[in-house]
Short mmCIF file of C-alpha atoms in Angstrom, two decimals:
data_model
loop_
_atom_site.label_atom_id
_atom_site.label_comp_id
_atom_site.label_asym_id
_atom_site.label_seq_id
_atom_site.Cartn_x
_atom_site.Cartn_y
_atom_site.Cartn_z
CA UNK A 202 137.34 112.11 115.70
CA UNK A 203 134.60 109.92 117.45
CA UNK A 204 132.99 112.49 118.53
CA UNK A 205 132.75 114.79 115.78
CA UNK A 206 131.60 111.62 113.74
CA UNK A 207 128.88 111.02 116.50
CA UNK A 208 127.75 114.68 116.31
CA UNK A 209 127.52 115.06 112.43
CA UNK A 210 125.85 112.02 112.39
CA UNK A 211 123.19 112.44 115.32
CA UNK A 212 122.91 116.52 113.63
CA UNK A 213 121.56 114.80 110.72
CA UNK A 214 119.49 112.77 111.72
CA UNK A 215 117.52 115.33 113.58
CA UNK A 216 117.73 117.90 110.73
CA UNK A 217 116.49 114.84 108.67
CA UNK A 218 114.07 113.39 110.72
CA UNK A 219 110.94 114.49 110.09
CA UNK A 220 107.64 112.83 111.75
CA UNK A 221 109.33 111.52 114.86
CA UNK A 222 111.05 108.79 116.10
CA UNK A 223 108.87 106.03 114.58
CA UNK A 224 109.28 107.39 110.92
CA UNK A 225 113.28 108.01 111.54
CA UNK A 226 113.71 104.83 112.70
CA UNK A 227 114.70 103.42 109.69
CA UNK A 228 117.24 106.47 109.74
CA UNK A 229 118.41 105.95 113.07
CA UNK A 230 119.47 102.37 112.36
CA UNK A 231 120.81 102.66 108.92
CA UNK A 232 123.24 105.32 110.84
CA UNK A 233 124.51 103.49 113.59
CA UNK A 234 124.11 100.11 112.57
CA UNK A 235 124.86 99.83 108.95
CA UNK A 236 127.04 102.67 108.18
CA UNK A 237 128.65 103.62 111.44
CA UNK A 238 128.38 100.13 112.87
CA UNK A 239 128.53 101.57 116.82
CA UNK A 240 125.64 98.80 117.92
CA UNK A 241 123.83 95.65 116.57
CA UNK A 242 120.71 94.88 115.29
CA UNK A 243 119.56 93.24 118.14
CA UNK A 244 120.77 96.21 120.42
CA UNK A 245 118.59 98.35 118.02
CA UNK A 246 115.76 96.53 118.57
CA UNK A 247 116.24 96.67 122.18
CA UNK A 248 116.59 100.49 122.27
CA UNK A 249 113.83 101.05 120.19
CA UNK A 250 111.55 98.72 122.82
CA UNK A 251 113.24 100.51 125.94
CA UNK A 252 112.79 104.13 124.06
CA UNK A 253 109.14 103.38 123.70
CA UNK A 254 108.69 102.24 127.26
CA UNK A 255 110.54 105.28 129.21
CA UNK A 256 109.42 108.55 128.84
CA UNK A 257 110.81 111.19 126.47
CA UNK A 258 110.66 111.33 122.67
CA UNK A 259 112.25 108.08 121.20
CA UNK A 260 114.96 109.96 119.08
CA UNK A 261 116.79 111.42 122.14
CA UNK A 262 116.32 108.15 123.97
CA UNK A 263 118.38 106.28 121.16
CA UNK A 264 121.19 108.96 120.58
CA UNK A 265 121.71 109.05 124.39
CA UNK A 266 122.23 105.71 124.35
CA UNK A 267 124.34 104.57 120.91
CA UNK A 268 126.10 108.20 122.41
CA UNK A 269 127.35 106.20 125.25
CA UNK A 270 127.96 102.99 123.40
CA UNK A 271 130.29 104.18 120.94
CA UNK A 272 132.27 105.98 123.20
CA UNK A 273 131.97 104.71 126.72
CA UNK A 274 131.45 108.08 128.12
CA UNK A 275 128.55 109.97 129.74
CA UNK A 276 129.98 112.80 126.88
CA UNK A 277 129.16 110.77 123.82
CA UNK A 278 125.56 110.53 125.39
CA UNK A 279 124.89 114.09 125.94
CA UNK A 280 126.89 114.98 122.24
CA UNK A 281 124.55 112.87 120.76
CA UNK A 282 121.19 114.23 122.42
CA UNK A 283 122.49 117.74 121.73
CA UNK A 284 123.03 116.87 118.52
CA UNK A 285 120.16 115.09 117.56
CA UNK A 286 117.89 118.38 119.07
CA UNK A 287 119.98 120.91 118.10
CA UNK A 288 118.57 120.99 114.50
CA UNK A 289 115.12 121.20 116.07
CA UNK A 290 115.78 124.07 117.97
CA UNK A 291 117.12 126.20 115.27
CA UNK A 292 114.51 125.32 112.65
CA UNK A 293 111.68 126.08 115.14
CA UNK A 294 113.84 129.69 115.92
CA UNK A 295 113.63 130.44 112.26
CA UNK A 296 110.02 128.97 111.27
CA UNK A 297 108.41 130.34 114.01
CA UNK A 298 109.42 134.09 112.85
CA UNK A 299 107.99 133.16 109.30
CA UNK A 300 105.48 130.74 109.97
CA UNK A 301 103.04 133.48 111.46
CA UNK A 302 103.68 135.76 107.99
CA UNK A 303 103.21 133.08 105.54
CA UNK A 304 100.47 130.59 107.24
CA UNK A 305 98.23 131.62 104.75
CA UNK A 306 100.62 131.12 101.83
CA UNK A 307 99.11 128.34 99.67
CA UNK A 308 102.28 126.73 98.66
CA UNK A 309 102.91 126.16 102.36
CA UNK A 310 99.85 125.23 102.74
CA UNK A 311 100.80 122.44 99.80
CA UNK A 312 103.77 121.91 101.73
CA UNK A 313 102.36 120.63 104.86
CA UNK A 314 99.82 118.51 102.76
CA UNK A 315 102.40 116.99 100.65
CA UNK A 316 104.15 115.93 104.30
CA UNK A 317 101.61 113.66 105.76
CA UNK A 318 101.35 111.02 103.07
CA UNK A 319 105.42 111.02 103.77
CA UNK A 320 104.83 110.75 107.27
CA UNK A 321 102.77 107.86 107.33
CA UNK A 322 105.23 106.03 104.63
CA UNK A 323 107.75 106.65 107.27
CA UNK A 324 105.92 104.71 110.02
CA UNK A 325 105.44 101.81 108.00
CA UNK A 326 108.86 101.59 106.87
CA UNK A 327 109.44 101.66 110.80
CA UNK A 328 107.17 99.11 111.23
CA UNK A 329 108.73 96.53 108.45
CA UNK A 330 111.86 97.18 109.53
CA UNK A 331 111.56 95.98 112.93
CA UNK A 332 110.00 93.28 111.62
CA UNK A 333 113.08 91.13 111.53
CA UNK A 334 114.54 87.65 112.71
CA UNK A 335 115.72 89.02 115.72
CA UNK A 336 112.21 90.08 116.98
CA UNK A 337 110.47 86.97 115.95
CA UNK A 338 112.37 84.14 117.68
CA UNK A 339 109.55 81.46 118.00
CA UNK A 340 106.31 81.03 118.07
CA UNK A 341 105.03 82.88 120.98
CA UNK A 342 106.82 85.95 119.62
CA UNK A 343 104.59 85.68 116.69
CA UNK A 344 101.41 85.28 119.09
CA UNK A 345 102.18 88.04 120.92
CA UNK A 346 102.37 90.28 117.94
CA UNK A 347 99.44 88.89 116.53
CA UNK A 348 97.35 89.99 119.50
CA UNK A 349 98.83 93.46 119.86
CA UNK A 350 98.11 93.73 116.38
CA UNK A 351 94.22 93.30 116.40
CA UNK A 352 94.12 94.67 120.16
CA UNK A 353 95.65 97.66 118.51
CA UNK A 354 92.88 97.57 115.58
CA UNK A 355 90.22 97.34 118.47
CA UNK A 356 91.83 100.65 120.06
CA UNK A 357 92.62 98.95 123.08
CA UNK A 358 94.71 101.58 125.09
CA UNK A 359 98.36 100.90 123.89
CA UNK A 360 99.93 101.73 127.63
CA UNK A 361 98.40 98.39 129.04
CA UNK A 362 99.23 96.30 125.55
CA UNK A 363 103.01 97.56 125.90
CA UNK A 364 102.33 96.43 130.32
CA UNK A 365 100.64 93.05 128.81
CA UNK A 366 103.34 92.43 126.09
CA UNK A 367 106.19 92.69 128.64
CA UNK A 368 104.66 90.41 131.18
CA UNK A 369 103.90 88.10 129.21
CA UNK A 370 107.67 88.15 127.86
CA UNK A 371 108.97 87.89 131.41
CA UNK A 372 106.02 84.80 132.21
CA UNK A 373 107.52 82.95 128.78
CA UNK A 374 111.11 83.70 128.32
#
């Protein structure tokens, strides 16, 4: 029964995540922390910082993982990342033999337009949500994200904040 629940939930939240894994993160979590309860918050947290650190979209980094955390087998990770993809793949199938006919269609046109404004709700719902006791344990923690924050606004390249950000956790913690 685990694993069914695992793979109707991961299913959904790739059918339903839209924008990727930044704007589902809110999704993600309110899955497998709040309804399922199969990690913490603080585990979240860390997945989401591991997932953005290793390669491979963040989505399939999280359901492999919480896959092998609620069940404790190598299975529930690759149920999970099938699952979470699965709805990916078979929505591409279909769209791409319509896409090409109706491309020109104004109402999909609309469509796509109507999506971005969602999109970037998403990734600041992402944003506030892992904005949370857990992250911000003392001072520092609030320095650090301080910097990143105007770095970021100064489009310094975010591969060397994310290699500055985790040396400087290892140098204070």
């Amino acid at each position: 029964m685990l694993y069914l629940q695992l793979f109707l939930t991961f299913f959904k939240i790739g059918l339903f995540g839209f924008g990727g894994g930044y704007a589902i993160a809110a999704l993600i979590q309110n899955e497998v922390v709040d309804v399922n309860g199969w990690i913490t918050v603080a585990d979240f947290t860390d997945i989401m910082a591991i997932s953005q650190a290793t390669p491979g979209p963040i989505a399939i980094n999280c359901a492999t993982y919480v896959g092998y955390a609620a069940t404790g087998t190598i299975w529930g990770s690759a149920l999970a990342t099938l699952a979470v993809t699965l709805p990916s793949v078979i929505l591409v199938g279909i769209v791409s033999v319509f896409f090409l006919k109706f491309k020109q269609n104004k109402y999909v046109t609309y469509a796509f337009s109507g999506l971005k404004p969602l999109v970037v709700g998403l990734l600041a719902s992402a944003a506030i949500m892992l904005c949370n006791p857990e992250n911000f344990i003392d001072m520092y923690s609030y320095v650090i994200f301080g910097v990143v924050a105007v770095a970021s606004v100064l489009k310094v390249n975010p591969i060397m904040l994310l290699c500055l950000s985790g040396i400087a956790g290892v140098l204070i913690y």
